Short mmCIF file of C-alpha atoms in Angstrom, two decimals:
data_model
loop_
_atom_site.label_atom_id
_atom_site.label_comp_id
_atom_site.label_asym_id
_atom_site.label_seq_id
_atom_site.Cartn_x
_atom_site.Cartn_y
_atom_site.Cartn_z
CA MET O 1 52.08 -3.35 -51.52
CA HIS O 2 53.01 0.12 -49.38
CA ARG O 3 53.05 1.83 -52.30
CA THR O 4 49.16 0.25 -52.98
CA ILE O 5 47.72 0.61 -49.19
CA PHE O 6 49.47 3.61 -49.51
CA LEU O 7 47.14 5.55 -53.10
CA LEU O 8 44.19 3.83 -50.92
CA CYS O 9 44.93 5.69 -47.68
CA LEU O 10 45.05 8.97 -49.85
CA LEU O 11 42.18 7.83 -52.02
CA VAL O 12 39.78 6.81 -48.75
CA ALA O 13 41.35 11.42 -47.38
CA GLY O 14 40.16 12.47 -50.43
CA VAL O 15 36.74 11.09 -50.57
CA ARG O 16 35.66 11.82 -46.24
CA ALA O 17 37.15 15.88 -47.46
CA SER O 18 34.45 16.23 -50.17
CA LEU O 19 31.87 14.26 -48.56
CA HIS O 20 32.49 16.55 -44.97
CA ALA O 21 32.48 20.44 -47.48
CA GLN O 22 28.97 18.55 -49.42
CA SER O 23 27.71 17.81 -45.52
CA GLU O 24 28.43 21.94 -44.29
CA PRO O 25 25.94 24.15 -45.66
CA VAL O 26 26.66 27.10 -48.03
CA ALA O 27 26.07 30.40 -47.14
CA LYS O 28 24.08 32.35 -49.54
CA PRO O 29 25.17 35.66 -50.43
CA TRP O 30 21.19 36.93 -50.38
CA THR O 31 18.00 37.04 -48.22
CA LEU O 32 14.53 37.35 -49.22
CA THR O 33 12.07 38.66 -46.96
CA ALA O 34 8.19 39.07 -47.37
CA ASP O 35 4.85 39.74 -44.65
CA LEU O 36 1.45 39.47 -45.36
CA GLY O 37 -1.42 41.17 -43.47
CA LEU O 38 -5.34 41.80 -43.62
CA VAL O 39 -7.94 42.61 -42.05
CA SER O 40 -11.35 43.25 -43.23
CA THR O 41 -14.43 43.57 -40.81
CA ALA O 42 -18.10 43.79 -42.62
CA GLY O 43 -21.68 44.41 -40.58
CA ASN O 44 -22.17 47.38 -38.92
CA THR O 45 -18.30 48.42 -39.25
CA ASN O 46 -17.03 47.61 -42.83
CA VAL O 47 -12.80 48.94 -43.29
CA THR O 48 -9.81 46.51 -44.63
CA THR O 49 -6.33 46.97 -44.01
CA VAL O 50 -3.51 45.09 -46.92
CA ASN O 51 -0.28 45.25 -44.58
CA VAL O 52 2.39 44.72 -48.17
CA ARG O 53 6.38 44.26 -46.94
CA GLU O 54 8.71 43.30 -48.93
CA GLY O 55 12.55 43.05 -49.02
CA PHE O 56 16.10 41.90 -50.59
CA THR O 57 19.23 41.77 -49.67
CA TRP O 58 22.40 40.13 -51.56
CA LEU O 59 26.23 40.88 -50.33
CA GLU O 60 29.30 39.93 -51.61
CA ASP O 61 33.50 40.38 -51.88
CA GLY O 62 32.22 43.35 -49.94
CA TRP O 63 29.38 44.50 -51.63
CA GLY O 64 25.93 45.22 -51.16
CA ILE O 65 22.51 45.71 -52.26
CA THR O 66 18.78 46.32 -50.79
CA GLN O 67 15.44 46.46 -52.63
CA THR O 68 12.30 46.85 -50.24
CA PHE O 69 8.72 47.70 -50.26
CA ASN O 70 6.14 48.60 -47.73
CA LEU O 71 2.57 49.13 -48.56
CA VAL O 72 -0.10 50.35 -45.92
CA TYR O 73 -3.79 50.62 -47.04
CA SER O 74 -7.59 51.22 -44.95
CA GLU O 75 -10.53 51.03 -46.48
CA ASN O 76 -13.61 53.30 -43.76
CA GLU O 77 -16.75 52.56 -44.65
CA GLY O 78 -16.15 52.93 -48.96
CA GLU O 79 -13.55 55.44 -47.59
CA THR O 80 -9.51 55.59 -47.96
CA SER O 81 -8.44 55.93 -45.16
CA ALA O 82 -4.85 55.35 -44.91
CA ASN O 83 -2.42 55.41 -47.93
CA LEU O 84 1.20 54.70 -48.07
CA TRP O 85 3.43 53.83 -50.23
CA THR O 86 7.89 53.54 -49.04
CA ALA O 87 10.41 52.00 -51.39
CA GLY O 88 14.09 52.35 -51.11
CA LEU O 89 17.23 50.89 -53.66
CA ARG O 90 20.25 50.44 -51.59
CA GLY O 91 24.11 50.12 -52.65
CA GLU O 92 26.82 50.39 -50.18
CA ARG O 93 30.32 48.58 -50.34
CA ARG O 94 32.62 47.82 -47.58
CA LEU O 95 35.97 50.37 -47.36
CA GLY O 96 37.06 48.11 -44.76
CA GLY O 97 36.91 47.57 -41.04
CA LYS O 98 33.03 47.57 -40.48
CA TRP O 99 32.90 50.97 -42.35
CA ARG O 100 30.95 51.14 -45.33
CA ALA O 101 30.63 54.01 -48.40
CA TYR O 102 26.37 53.78 -49.65
CA GLY O 103 24.05 55.09 -52.04
CA LEU O 104 19.59 55.64 -51.01
CA VAL O 105 17.71 55.76 -53.62
CA THR O 106 14.10 55.99 -51.97
CA PHE O 107 10.37 56.81 -52.12
CA ASN O 108 7.31 58.02 -50.77
CA ARG O 109 3.49 58.81 -50.91
CA ASN O 110 1.19 59.59 -47.48
CA PRO O 111 -0.97 62.34 -48.82
CA PHE O 112 -2.83 62.06 -45.93
CA SER O 113 0.75 63.90 -44.24
CA GLY O 114 0.91 66.41 -47.81
CA VAL O 115 2.35 64.14 -49.43
CA ASP O 116 1.70 63.09 -52.65
CA ARG O 117 4.32 61.81 -54.52
CA ARG O 118 8.53 62.41 -52.94
CA PHE O 119 12.00 60.99 -54.55
CA GLU O 120 15.05 61.29 -52.11
CA GLU O 121 18.98 60.84 -53.17
CA THR O 122 20.92 59.80 -50.18
CA VAL O 123 24.83 58.77 -50.27
CA GLY O 124 26.66 58.54 -46.70
CA VAL O 125 28.27 56.30 -44.46
CA LEU O 126 27.66 53.42 -42.07
CA VAL O 127 29.41 51.71 -39.42
CA ARG O 128 28.51 48.41 -38.28
CA PRO O 129 30.08 48.31 -34.22
CA ILE O 130 28.45 45.00 -34.18
CA ASP O 131 27.56 42.66 -37.03
CA THR O 132 27.56 38.84 -36.45
CA ALA O 133 24.51 35.71 -37.02
CA ARG O 134 23.23 36.96 -33.62
CA ASP O 135 23.10 40.21 -33.17
CA SER O 136 23.68 43.38 -35.62
CA LEU O 137 23.66 47.35 -34.71
CA GLU O 138 24.36 50.19 -37.36
CA PHE O 139 24.66 53.71 -37.39
CA ASP O 140 25.19 55.57 -40.24
CA ILE O 141 24.86 59.77 -40.68
CA GLY O 142 24.96 61.07 -45.03
CA ALA O 143 22.52 64.05 -46.53
CA SER O 144 20.28 63.45 -48.79
CA LEU O 145 17.52 65.71 -51.83
CA ALA O 146 14.20 65.67 -51.94
CA GLN O 147 11.49 66.34 -54.27
CA GLN O 148 7.91 66.86 -53.11
CA TRP O 149 4.82 67.11 -54.12
CA VAL O 150 1.70 68.65 -52.69
CA PRO O 151 -1.27 66.63 -52.71
CA ASP O 152 -4.18 68.54 -54.74
CA THR O 153 -1.96 71.91 -55.52
CA ASN O 154 0.62 69.52 -57.38
CA GLU O 155 3.24 71.95 -55.77
CA ARG O 156 6.29 71.15 -56.04
CA LEU O 157 9.39 71.14 -52.47
CA ASP O 158 12.52 70.89 -53.28
CA PHE O 159 14.35 70.17 -50.12
CA GLY O 160 17.73 69.00 -48.68
CA SER O 161 18.08 66.95 -45.43
CA ALA O 162 21.26 65.31 -42.96
CA ARG O 163 20.74 61.40 -42.55
CA LEU O 164 20.61 60.71 -38.61
CA ALA O 165 19.49 56.70 -38.40
CA ALA O 166 20.66 53.52 -35.70
CA GLY O 167 19.12 50.59 -36.16
CA TYR O 168 19.27 47.10 -33.82
CA ARG O 169 18.44 43.42 -33.99
CA HIS O 170 19.24 39.96 -32.15
CA PHE O 171 17.43 36.61 -33.31
CA PHE O 172 16.58 34.44 -30.60
CA LYS O 173 16.98 31.72 -32.82
CA GLU O 174 15.99 31.00 -36.31
CA LYS O 175 13.61 33.46 -37.20
CA ALA O 176 12.44 34.70 -34.15
CA TYR O 177 13.71 38.30 -33.52
CA VAL O 178 13.58 41.67 -31.96
CA LEU O 179 14.51 44.68 -34.84
CA ALA O 180 13.98 48.30 -33.98
CA THR O 181 15.31 51.23 -36.25
CA ALA O 182 14.72 54.51 -36.06
CA LEU O 183 15.53 57.80 -38.73
CA LEU O 184 15.78 61.27 -37.65
CA LEU O 185 15.98 63.91 -41.51
CA PRO O 186 16.22 67.17 -40.29
CA ASN O 187 16.28 70.24 -43.46
CA LEU O 188 18.50 71.49 -43.27
CA HIS O 189 17.65 74.96 -44.91
CA HIS O 190 14.25 75.26 -42.48
CA ALA O 191 15.43 74.36 -38.52
CA LYS O 192 12.11 73.72 -37.39
CA ASP O 193 11.47 71.26 -40.88
CA LEU O 194 11.56 66.79 -39.42
CA ARG O 195 11.01 64.26 -40.37
CA PHE O 196 11.10 60.56 -37.51
CA ALA O 197 10.58 57.43 -38.15
CA GLY O 198 10.72 54.60 -35.34
CA GLU O 199 10.20 50.67 -35.84
CA VAL O 200 9.40 48.51 -32.87
CA ALA O 201 8.63 44.56 -34.66
CA LEU O 202 8.90 41.08 -33.73
CA GLY O 203 8.98 37.72 -35.11
CA ALA O 204 7.81 34.41 -33.88
CA PRO O 205 9.14 31.13 -36.92
CA LEU O 206 6.07 29.59 -37.40
CA ILE O 207 7.18 26.44 -39.99
CA ASN O 208 9.70 26.19 -42.58
CA HIS O 209 10.53 29.41 -43.57
CA PHE O 210 7.28 30.56 -42.40
CA ALA O 211 7.08 33.31 -39.43
CA LEU O 212 4.24 35.58 -37.59
CA LYS O 213 5.99 39.44 -37.31
CA VAL O 214 4.75 42.19 -35.44
CA SER O 215 4.76 45.78 -36.19
CA TYR O 216 4.56 49.61 -34.26
CA GLN O 217 5.39 51.51 -36.40
CA PHE O 218 6.02 55.63 -36.51
CA LEU O 219 6.19 58.37 -39.20
CA TYR O 220 7.27 62.13 -38.55
CA ASP O 221 6.29 64.27 -41.45
CA ASN O 222 7.02 68.07 -40.57
CA VAL O 223 7.41 69.81 -44.60
CA PRO O 224 5.79 73.02 -44.74
CA ASP O 225 2.48 71.89 -47.38
CA GLY O 226 0.13 74.32 -45.74
CA ASP O 227 -2.75 70.82 -45.33
CA ALA O 228 -3.60 70.59 -42.03
CA ASP O 229 -2.59 67.04 -41.15
CA THR O 230 1.61 68.25 -41.47
CA GLY O 231 3.41 67.71 -37.77
CA LYS O 232 1.34 64.14 -36.86
CA ILE O 233 2.48 61.77 -35.69
CA ASP O 234 1.38 59.06 -37.75
CA ARG O 235 1.40 55.00 -35.96
CA PHE O 236 0.32 51.82 -37.54
CA LEU O 237 0.96 48.57 -35.61
CA THR O 238 0.34 45.38 -38.19
CA ALA O 239 0.73 41.27 -37.93
CA SER O 240 0.99 39.90 -40.55
CA VAL O 241 2.78 36.54 -42.18
CA GLN O 242 6.10 37.06 -43.25
CA VAL O 243 7.75 34.42 -45.62
CA ARG O 244 12.20 34.37 -45.03
CA PHE O 245 14.57 32.65 -47.66
#
């Protein structure tokens, strides 16, 4: 009798533990986000602006992969007024504690700032002094090699750059966040040549996986290429619907 009661207690305990484990959400190792913004006017003024952004991140067992894509394209009276493409693929490895080593490959296109296309390969280290579910603060330092082609002439420029970057994200609640990033790329061969990029973004939840995102980006490119527009600051204010999984 006592043995039967003991076995029943073990069975009940096992069932309760199984139900408790099933009720706890399993943290997935990946996240996927996609943004889409569109502005179109017709009549006295014909303007079309498209903003597309996508990002995928996978983190597991100290390894990580991040893939990004961003497009800002605009036409005014049938003439292209903005044509900015950026894409990147980064792999990282946790070194221990808050430190990580990474390798990064990027592609850029912005003819209006003198960049027909540019490929860049970067290696570096980053540290996350704050890395929680609600707050993330990151600094990284690295070095890169760039291959850039100039519009019209197709002249190729090869140069090395240092890389200094910082980023902070705070979640007020799920899908409600503020994001700030800054990137500095000084040319290692010409002290006066400098690239800088930054972004401030706000996200607010709508329904389910959807959110509203407002972003302000600014880009500065002073790589010498003989283009009169080089050295100007490009600014982009976009509003888009974001889906996140």
